[in-house]
CSV table of C-alpha atoms in Angstrom, one decimal:
chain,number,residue,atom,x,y,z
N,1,UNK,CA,-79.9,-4.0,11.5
N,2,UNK,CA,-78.6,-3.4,14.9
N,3,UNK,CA,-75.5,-4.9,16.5
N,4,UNK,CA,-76.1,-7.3,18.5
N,5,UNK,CA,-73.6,-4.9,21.4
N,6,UNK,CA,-76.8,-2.5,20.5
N,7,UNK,CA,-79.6,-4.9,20.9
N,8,UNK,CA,-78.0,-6.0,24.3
N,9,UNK,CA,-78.1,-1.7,25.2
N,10,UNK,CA,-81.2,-1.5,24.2
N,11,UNK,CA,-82.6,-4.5,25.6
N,12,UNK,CA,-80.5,-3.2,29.1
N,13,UNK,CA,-81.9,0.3,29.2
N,14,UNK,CA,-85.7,-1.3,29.1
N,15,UNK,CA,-84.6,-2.3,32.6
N,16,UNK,CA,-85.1,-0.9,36.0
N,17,UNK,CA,-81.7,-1.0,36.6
N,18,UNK,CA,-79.7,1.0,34.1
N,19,UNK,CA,-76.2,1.5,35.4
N,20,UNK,CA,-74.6,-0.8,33.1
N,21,UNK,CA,-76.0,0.4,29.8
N,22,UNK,CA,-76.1,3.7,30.6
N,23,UNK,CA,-71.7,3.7,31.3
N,24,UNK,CA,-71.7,2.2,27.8
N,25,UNK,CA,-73.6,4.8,26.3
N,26,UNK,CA,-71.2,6.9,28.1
N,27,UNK,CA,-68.1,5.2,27.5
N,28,UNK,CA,-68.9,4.9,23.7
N,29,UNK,CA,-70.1,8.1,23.1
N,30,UNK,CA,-69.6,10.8,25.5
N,31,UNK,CA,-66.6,12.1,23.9
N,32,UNK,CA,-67.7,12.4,19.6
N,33,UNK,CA,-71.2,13.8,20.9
N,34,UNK,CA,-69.9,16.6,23.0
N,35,UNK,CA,-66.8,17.5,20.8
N,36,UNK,CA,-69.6,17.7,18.0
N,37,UNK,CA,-71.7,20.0,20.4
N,38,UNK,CA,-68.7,21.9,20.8
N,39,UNK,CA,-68.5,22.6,17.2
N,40,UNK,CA,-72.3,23.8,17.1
N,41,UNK,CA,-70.9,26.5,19.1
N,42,UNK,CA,-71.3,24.9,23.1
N,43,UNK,CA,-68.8,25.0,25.7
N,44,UNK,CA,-67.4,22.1,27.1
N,45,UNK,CA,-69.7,22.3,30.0
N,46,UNK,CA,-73.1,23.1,28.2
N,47,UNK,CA,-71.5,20.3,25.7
N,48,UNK,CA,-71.7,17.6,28.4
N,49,UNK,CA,-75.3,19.0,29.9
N,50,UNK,CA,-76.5,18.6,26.0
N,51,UNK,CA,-75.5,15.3,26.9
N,52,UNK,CA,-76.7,14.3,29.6
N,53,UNK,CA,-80.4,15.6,28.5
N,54,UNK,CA,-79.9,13.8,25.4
N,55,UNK,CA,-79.3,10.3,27.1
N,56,UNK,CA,-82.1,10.7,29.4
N,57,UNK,CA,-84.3,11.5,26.2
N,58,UNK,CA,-82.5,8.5,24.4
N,59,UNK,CA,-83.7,6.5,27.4
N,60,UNK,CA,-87.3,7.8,27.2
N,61,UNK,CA,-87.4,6.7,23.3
N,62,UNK,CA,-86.1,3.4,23.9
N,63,UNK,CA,-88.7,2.7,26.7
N,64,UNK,CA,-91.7,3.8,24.6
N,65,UNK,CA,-90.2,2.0,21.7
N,66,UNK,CA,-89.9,4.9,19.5
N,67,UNK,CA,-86.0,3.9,18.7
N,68,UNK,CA,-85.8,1.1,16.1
N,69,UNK,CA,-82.5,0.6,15.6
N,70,UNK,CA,-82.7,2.1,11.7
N,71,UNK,CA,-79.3,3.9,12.7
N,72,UNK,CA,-76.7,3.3,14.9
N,73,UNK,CA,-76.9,4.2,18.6
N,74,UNK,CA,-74.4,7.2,17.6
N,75,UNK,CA,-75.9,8.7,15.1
N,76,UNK,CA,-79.8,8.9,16.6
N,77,UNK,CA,-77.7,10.2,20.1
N,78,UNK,CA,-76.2,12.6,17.9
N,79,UNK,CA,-79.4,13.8,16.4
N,80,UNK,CA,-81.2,14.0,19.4
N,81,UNK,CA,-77.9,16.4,21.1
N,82,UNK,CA,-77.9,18.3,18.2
N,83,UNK,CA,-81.9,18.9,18.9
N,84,UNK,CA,-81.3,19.8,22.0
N,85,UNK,CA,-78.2,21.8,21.4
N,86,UNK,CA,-80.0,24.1,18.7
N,87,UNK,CA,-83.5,24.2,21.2
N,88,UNK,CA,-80.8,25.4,23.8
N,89,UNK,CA,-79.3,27.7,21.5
N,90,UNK,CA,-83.1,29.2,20.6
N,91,UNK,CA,-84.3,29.3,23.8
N,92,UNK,CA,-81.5,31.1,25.0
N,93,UNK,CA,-82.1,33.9,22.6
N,94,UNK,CA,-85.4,34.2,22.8
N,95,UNK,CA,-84.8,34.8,26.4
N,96,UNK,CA,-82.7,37.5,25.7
N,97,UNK,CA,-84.8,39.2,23.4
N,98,UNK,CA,-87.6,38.5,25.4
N,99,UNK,CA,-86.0,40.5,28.3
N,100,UNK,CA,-85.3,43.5,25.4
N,101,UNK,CA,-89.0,43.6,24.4
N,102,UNK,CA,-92.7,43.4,26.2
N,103,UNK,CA,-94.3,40.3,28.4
N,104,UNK,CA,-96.7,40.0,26.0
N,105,UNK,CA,-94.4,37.7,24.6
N,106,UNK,CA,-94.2,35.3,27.6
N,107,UNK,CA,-97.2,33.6,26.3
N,108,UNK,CA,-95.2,33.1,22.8
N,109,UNK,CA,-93.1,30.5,24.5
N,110,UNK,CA,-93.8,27.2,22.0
N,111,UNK,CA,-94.2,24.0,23.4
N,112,UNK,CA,-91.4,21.8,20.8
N,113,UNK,CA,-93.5,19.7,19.0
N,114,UNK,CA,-90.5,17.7,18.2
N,115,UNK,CA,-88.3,17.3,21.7
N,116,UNK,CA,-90.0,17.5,25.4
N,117,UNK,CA,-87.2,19.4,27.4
N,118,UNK,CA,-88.7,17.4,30.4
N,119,UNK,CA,-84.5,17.2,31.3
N,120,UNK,CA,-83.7,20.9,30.6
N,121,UNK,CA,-81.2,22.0,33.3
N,122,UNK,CA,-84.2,24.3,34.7
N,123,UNK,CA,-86.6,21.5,34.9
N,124,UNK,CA,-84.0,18.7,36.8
N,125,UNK,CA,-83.4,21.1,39.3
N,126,UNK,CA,-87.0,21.9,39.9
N,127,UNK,CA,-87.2,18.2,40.3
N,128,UNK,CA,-84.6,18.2,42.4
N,129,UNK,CA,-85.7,20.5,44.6
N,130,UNK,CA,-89.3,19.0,44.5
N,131,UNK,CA,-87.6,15.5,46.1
N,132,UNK,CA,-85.4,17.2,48.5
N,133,UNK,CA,-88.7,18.8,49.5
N,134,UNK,CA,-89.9,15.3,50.0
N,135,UNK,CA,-87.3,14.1,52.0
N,136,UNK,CA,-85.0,10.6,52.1
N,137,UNK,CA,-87.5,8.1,53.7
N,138,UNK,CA,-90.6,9.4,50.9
N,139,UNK,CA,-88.0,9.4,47.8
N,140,UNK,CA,-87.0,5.6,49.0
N,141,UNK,CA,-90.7,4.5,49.1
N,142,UNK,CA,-91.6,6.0,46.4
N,143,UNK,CA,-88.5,5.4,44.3
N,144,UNK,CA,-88.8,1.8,45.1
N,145,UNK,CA,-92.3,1.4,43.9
N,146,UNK,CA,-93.0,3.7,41.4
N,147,UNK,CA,-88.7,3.5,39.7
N,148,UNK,CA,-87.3,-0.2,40.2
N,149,UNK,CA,-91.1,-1.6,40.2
N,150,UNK,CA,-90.9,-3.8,44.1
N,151,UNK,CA,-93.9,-4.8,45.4
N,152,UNK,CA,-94.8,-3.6,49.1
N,153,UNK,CA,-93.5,-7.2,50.3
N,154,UNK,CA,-90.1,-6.6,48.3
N,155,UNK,CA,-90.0,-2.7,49.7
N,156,UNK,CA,-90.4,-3.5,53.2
N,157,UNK,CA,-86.4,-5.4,53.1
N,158,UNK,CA,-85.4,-2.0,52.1
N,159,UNK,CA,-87.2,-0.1,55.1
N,160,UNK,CA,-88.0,0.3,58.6
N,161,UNK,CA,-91.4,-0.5,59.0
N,162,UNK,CA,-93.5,-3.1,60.4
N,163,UNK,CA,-95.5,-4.5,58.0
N,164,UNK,CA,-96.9,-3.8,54.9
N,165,UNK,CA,-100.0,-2.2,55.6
N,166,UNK,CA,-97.8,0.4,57.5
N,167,UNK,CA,-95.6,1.3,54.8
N,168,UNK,CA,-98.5,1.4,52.6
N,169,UNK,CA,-99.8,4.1,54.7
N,170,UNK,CA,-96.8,5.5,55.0
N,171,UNK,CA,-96.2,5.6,51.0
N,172,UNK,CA,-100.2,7.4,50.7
N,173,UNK,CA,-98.6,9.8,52.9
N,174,UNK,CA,-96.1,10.4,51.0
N,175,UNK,CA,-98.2,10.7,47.6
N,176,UNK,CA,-100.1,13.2,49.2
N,177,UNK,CA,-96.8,15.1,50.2
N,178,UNK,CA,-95.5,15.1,46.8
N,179,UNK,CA,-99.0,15.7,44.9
N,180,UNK,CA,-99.5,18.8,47.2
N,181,UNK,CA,-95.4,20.1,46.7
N,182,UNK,CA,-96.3,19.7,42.7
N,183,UNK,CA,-99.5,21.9,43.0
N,184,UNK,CA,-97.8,24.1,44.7
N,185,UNK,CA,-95.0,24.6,41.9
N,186,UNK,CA,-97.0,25.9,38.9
N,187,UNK,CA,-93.8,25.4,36.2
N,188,UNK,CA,-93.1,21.7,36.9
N,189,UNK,CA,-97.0,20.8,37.7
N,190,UNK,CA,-97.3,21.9,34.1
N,191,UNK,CA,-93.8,20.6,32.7
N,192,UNK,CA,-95.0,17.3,33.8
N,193,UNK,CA,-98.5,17.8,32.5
N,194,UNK,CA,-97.4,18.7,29.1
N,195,UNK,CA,-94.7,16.0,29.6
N,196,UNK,CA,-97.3,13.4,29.9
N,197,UNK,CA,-99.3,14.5,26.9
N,198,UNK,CA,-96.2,14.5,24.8
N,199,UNK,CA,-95.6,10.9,25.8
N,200,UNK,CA,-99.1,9.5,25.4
D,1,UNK,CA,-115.9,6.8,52.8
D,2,UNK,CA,-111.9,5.6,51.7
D,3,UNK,CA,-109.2,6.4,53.5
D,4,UNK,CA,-105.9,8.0,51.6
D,5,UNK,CA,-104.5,4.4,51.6
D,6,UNK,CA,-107.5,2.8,50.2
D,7,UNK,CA,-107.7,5.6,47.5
D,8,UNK,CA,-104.0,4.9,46.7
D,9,UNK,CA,-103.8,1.6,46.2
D,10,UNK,CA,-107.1,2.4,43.9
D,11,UNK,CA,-105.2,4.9,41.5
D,12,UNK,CA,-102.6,2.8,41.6
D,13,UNK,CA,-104.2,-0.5,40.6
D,14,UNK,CA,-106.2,1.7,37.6
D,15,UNK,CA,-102.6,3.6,36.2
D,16,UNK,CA,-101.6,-0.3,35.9
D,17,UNK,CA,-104.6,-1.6,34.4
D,18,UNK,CA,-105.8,-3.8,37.3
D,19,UNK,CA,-109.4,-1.6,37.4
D,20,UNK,CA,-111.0,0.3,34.9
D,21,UNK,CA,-111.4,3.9,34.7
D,22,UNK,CA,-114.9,3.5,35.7
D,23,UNK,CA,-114.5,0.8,37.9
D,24,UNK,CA,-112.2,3.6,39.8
D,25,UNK,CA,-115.0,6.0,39.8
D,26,UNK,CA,-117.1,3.6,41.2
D,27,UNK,CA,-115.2,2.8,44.0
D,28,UNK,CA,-114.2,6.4,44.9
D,29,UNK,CA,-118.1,6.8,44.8
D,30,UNK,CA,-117.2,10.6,42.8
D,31,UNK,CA,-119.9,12.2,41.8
D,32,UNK,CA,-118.7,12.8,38.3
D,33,UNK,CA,-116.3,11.0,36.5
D,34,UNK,CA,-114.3,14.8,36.0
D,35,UNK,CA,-113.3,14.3,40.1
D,36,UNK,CA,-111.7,10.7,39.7
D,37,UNK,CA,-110.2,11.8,36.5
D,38,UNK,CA,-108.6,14.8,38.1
D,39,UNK,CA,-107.2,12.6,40.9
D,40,UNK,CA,-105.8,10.2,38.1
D,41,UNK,CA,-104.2,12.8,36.8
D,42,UNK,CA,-102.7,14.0,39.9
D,43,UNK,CA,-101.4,10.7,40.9
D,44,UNK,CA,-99.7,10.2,37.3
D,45,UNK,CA,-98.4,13.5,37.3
D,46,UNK,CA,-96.5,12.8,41.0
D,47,UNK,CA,-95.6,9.0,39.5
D,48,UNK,CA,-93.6,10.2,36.9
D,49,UNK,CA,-92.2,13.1,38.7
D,50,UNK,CA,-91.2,9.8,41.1
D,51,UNK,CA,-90.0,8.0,37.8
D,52,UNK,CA,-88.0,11.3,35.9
D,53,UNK,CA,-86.2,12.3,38.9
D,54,UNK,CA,-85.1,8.6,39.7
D,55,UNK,CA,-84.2,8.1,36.1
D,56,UNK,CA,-82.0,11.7,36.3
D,57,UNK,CA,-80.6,10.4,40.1
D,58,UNK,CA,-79.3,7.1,38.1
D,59,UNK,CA,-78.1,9.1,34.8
D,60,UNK,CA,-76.0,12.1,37.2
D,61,UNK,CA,-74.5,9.6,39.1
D,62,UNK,CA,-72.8,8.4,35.5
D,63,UNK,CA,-72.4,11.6,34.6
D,64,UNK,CA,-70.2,12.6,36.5
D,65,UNK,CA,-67.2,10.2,36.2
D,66,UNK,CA,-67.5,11.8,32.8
D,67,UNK,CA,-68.4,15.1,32.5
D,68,UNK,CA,-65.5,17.7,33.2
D,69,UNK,CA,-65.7,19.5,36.7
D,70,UNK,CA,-67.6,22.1,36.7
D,71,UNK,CA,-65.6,25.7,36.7
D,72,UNK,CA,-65.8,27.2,39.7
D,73,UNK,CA,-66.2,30.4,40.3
D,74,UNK,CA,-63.0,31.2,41.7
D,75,UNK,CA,-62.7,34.1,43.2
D,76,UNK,CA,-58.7,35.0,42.6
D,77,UNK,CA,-56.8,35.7,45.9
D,78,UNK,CA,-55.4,39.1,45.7
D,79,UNK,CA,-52.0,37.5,46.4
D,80,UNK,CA,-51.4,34.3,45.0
D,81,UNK,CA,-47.8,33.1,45.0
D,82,UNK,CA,-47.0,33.8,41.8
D,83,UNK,CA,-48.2,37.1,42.3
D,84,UNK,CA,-46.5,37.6,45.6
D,85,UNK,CA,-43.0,36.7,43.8
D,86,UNK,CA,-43.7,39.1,40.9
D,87,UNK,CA,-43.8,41.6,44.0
D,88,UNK,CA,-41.3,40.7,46.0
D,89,UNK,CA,-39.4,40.9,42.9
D,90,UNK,CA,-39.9,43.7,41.7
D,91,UNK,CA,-39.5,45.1,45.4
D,92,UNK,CA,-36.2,43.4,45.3
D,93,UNK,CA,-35.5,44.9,42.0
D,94,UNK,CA,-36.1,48.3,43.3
D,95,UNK,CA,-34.5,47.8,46.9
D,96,UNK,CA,-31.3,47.1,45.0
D,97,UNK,CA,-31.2,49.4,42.6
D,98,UNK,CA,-32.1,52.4,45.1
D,99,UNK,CA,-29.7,51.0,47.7
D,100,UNK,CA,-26.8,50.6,45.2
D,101,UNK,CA,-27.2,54.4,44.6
D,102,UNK,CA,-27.6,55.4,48.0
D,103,UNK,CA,-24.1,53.3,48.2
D,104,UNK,CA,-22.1,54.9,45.4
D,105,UNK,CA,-23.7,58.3,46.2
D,106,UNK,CA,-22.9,59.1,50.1
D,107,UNK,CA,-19.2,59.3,50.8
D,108,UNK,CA,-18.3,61.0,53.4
D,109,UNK,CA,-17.7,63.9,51.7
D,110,UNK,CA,-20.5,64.2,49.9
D,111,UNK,CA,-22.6,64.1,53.1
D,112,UNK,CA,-20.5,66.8,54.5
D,113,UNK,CA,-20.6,68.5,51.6
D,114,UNK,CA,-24.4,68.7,51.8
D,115,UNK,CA,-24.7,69.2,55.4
D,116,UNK,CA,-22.4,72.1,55.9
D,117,UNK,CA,-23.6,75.4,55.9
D,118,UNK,CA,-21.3,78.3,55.7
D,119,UNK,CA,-21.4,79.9,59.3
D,120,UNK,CA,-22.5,83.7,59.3
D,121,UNK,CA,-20.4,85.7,61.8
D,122,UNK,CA,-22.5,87.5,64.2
D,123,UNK,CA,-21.7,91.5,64.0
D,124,UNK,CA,-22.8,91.9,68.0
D,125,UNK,CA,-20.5,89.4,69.1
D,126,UNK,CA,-16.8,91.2,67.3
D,127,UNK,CA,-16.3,94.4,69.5
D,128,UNK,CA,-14.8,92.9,72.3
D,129,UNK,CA,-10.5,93.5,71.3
D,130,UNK,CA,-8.8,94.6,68.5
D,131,UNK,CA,-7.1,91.1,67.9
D,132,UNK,CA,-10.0,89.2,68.4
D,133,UNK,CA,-12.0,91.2,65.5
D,134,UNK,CA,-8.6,90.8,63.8
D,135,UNK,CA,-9.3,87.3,63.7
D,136,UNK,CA,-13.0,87.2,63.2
D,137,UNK,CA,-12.7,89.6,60.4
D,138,UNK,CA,-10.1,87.5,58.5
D,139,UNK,CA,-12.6,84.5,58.4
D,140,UNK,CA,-15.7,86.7,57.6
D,141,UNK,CA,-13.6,87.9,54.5
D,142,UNK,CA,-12.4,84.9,53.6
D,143,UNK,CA,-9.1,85.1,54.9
D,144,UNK,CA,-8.8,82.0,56.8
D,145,UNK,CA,-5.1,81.0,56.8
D,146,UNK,CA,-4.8,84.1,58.5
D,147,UNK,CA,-7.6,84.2,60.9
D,148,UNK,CA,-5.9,80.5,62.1
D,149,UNK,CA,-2.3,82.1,62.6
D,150,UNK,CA,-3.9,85.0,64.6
D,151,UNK,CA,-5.2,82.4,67.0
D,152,UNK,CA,-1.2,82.2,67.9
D,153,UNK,CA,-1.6,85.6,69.1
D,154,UNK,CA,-4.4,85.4,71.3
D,155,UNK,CA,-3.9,85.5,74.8
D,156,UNK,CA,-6.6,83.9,77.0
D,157,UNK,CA,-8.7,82.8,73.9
D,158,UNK,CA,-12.4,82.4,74.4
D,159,UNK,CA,-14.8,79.8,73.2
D,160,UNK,CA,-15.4,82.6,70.6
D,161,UNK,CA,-11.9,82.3,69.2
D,162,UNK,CA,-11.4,78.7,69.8
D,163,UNK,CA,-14.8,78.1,67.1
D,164,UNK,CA,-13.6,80.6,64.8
D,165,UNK,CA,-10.1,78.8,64.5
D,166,UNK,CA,-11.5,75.9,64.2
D,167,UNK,CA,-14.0,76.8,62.0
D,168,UNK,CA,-10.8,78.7,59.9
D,169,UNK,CA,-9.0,75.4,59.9
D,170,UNK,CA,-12.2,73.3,58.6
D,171,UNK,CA,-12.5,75.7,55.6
D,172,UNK,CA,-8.9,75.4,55.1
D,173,UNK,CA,-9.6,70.8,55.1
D,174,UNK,CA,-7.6,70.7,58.1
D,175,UNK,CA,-10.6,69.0,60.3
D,176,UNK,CA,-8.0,66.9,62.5
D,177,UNK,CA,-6.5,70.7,63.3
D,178,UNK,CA,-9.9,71.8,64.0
D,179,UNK,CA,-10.7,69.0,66.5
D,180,UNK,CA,-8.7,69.9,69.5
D,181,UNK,CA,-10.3,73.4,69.0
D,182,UNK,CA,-13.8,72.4,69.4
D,183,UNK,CA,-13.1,70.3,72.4
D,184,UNK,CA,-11.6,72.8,74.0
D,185,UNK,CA,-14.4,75.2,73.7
D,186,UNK,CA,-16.6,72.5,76.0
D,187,UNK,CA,-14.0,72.6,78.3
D,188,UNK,CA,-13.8,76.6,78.3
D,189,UNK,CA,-17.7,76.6,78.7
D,190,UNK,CA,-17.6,74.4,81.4
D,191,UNK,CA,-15.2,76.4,83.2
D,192,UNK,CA,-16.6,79.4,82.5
D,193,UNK,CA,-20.1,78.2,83.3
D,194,UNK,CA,-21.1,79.6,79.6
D,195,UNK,CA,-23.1,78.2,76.3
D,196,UNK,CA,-21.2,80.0,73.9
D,197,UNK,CA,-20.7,78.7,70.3
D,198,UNK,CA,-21.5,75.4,72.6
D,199,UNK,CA,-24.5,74.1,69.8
D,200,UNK,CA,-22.3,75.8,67.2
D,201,UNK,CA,-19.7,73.4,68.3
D,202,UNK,CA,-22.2,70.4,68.4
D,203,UNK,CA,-22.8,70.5,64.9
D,204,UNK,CA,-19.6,71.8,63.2
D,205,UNK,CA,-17.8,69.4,65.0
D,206,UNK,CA,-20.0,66.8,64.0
D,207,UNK,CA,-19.0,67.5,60.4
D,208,UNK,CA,-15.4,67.7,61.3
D,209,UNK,CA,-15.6,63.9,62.3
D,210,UNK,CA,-17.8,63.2,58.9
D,211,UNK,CA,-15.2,64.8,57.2
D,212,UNK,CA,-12.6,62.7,58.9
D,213,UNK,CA,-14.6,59.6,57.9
D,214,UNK,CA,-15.6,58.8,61.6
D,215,UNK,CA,-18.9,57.6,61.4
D,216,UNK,CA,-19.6,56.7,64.9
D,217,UNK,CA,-18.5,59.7,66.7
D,218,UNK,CA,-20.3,62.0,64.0
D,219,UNK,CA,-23.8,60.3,64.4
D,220,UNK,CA,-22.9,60.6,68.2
D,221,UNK,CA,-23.2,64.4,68.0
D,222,UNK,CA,-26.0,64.9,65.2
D,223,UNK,CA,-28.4,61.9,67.6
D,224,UNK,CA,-27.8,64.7,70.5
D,225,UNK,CA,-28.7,67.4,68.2
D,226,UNK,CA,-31.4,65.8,67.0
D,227,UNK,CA,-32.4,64.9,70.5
D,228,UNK,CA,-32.9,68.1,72.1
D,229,UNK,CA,-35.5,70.1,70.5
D,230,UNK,CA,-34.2,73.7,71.8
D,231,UNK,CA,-30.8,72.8,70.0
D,232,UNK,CA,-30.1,75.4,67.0
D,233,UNK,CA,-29.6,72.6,64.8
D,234,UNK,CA,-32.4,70.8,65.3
D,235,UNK,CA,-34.0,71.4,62.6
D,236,UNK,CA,-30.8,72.0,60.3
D,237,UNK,CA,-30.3,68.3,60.2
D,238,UNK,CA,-32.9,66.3,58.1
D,239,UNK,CA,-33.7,62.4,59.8
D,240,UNK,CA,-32.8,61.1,56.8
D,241,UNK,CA,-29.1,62.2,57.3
D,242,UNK,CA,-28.3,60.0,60.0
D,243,UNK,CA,-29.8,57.1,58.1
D,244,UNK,CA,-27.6,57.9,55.0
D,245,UNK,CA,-24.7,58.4,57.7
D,246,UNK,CA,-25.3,54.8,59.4
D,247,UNK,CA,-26.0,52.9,56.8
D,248,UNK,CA,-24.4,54.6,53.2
D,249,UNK,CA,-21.5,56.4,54.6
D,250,UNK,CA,-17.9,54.8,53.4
């Protein structure tokens, strides 16, 4: 049975806003998760990337309800970091002996059946270059409709325009900008693909 | 035919369950139901791309009051301070040590020691009296006491047998007897209007004046001599010993 400190996180993270919860997670457990990652053979700094991927997982998990609280916070954030840790650890040298041997291989590359790396370091900076791509005005529109869920009354406080029906258009625009950027970029079209079948 | 707005809000009202998938396909008027589900998925895919990076922007922004700074790359300065002190002393080290040496090492008379050079008598310039080689062939053999008493005897000496006095009383370490001797020869010269034994004078006399630890009137003569290139001992003198001379010499 979970703590009720726990069922408040948990309850917290389900939110749009998860500042808060996500400092606790932080706070609480930044420090035993990456000095455990360290042990599994991690720098300091891959440690604390582990980590990072591993509470946006942790977030994921909550949100589709696949966390039920049959351990504590700790120890399922420590056994998702581990995951990652030893995926990492894998990856890394099958990259390397990839590079020693033939491309045939390239088509060897396993989707994990049991962790999406949607977070991996090489896949958050795709995304972030897909949304600098996109610029400030689209990633607030957007950000605001799709992320903390405002309606197009509620998003027009936030910006510049007119009325609704102009900031509607302006937010098609914008999907049309970031739909054609995502075709364009055939590794995160098909990260998020893949992402979306491993979630459904 | 819908405009990008209309076919927006459409995708958007089916991905939150306000139409149906077919009710989508409808209103798109596709001809299959392949086209509207293609632009579902196209619009889910760019939502959560939306949702992902949003959820990463909020997560980094935690991060990184937490996670330690990232190393640098830093490319080391080829002279940081602490290697610039190593240097300097190091340099120090081996400023003192050298100049210490130099300091215990050039007395005067060691410097004269190494800059004299035994003077060969020329054989042309002896025929001239019977005293005169007297007293040139007393200092060619060695003889010097003697070649200085002949001096006594000569009668109208010449810059020849003022320098060979001289140089009799320099091997005998009388340089303050020697002095006089070369002076006079400049003045004999001058008279004369000759250059006899003058650079011979320069440089002998220079080492006279080492020899009687005057440092200033020494580097006086070897800076001329080093000066004029025709000089006989330009080239006799290395650079180096008029450093030694200023700066070592005690």
């Amino acid at each position: 049975m979970m703590k009720i400190a726990e069922t408040n996180l948990i309850a917290g993270l389900k939110q749009a806003d998860i500042n808060r919860p996500v400092q606790e997670l932080y706070k609480n457990h930044f420090e035993s998760v990456t000095y455990y990652l360290q042990s599994l053979g991690g720098n300091q700094e891959d440690a604390a990337d582990v980590f990072q991927e591993s509470i946006l997982i942790f977030i994921e998990q909550v949100r589709a309800d696949k966390f039920r609280g049959e351990s504590s916070v700790n120890t399922y954030l420590t056994g998702i970091a581990r995951n990652v840790m030893l995926n990492e650890i894998r990856s890394k040298t099958r990259r390397n002996v990839r590079e020693e041997q033939y491309a045939a291989a390239e088509n060897e590359e396993p989707v994990d059946e049991v962790l999406h790396r949607m977070f991996s370091k090489e896949n958050s900076t795709r995304l972030a270059r897909l949304f600098d791509a996109v610029g400030d005005s689209c990633k607030k529109i957007l950000k605001g409709f799709y992320f903390d869920d405002l309606s197009m009354r509620e998003l027009l406080q936030y910006t510049k325009y007119e009325n609704e029906q102009v900031l509607r258009n302006k937010k098609s625009k914008c999907m049309k900008f970031l739909k054609d950027l995502i075709s364009s970029s055939k590794e995160l079209n098909e990260t998020l693909k893949s992402y979306l079948k491993y979630v459904k | 035919m819908l405009s990008n707005t209309q076919t927006d809000k459409l995708l958007d009202d089916c991905m939150n369950g306000i139409i149906t998938s077919a009710q989508l396909t409808a209103q798109l008027s596709a001809d299959s139901n392949e086209v509207a589900d293609k632009l579902m998925n196209e619009h889910l895919v760019a939502v959560t791309a939306v949702q992902q990076y949003s959820l990463l922007k909020q997560v980094e922004q935690i991060h990184q009051l937490y996670a330690p700074a990232k190393a640098k790359t830093v490319v080391h300065p080829m002279f940081t301070l602490k290697r610039v002190m190593r240097i300097a002393a190091v340099f120090l080290l081996a400023l003192s040590t050298w100049l210490f040496y130099e300091y215990s090492t050039n007395t005067y008379n060691r410097l004269y020691n190494d800059l004299f050079t035994a003077y060969s008598v020329n054989e042309v310039r002896g025929n001239e009296s019977g005293q005169i080689n007297a007293l040139v062939d007393a200092y060619r053999s060695g003889q010097y006491s003697k070649s200085a008493a002949l001096f006594a005897t000569v009668e109208n000496p010449t810059s020849r047998d003022l320098f060979f006095t001289a140089m009799s009383y320099l091997r005998l370490s009388k340089p303050a007897d020697a002095v006089p001797l070369f002076n006079k020869i400049y003045a004999y010269n001058k008279l004369q209007g000759e250059g006899l034994y003058e650079d011979e004078t320069d440089y002998y006399l220079a080492l006279t004046w080492l020899k009687l630890n005057d440092k200033q009137k020494a580097i006086e003569l070897f800076e001329k001599i080093k000066a004029d290139k025709e000089h006989t001992y330009n080239k006799t003198i290395p650079s180096s010993a008029i450093f030694k001379i200023k700066w070592f010499a005690h």
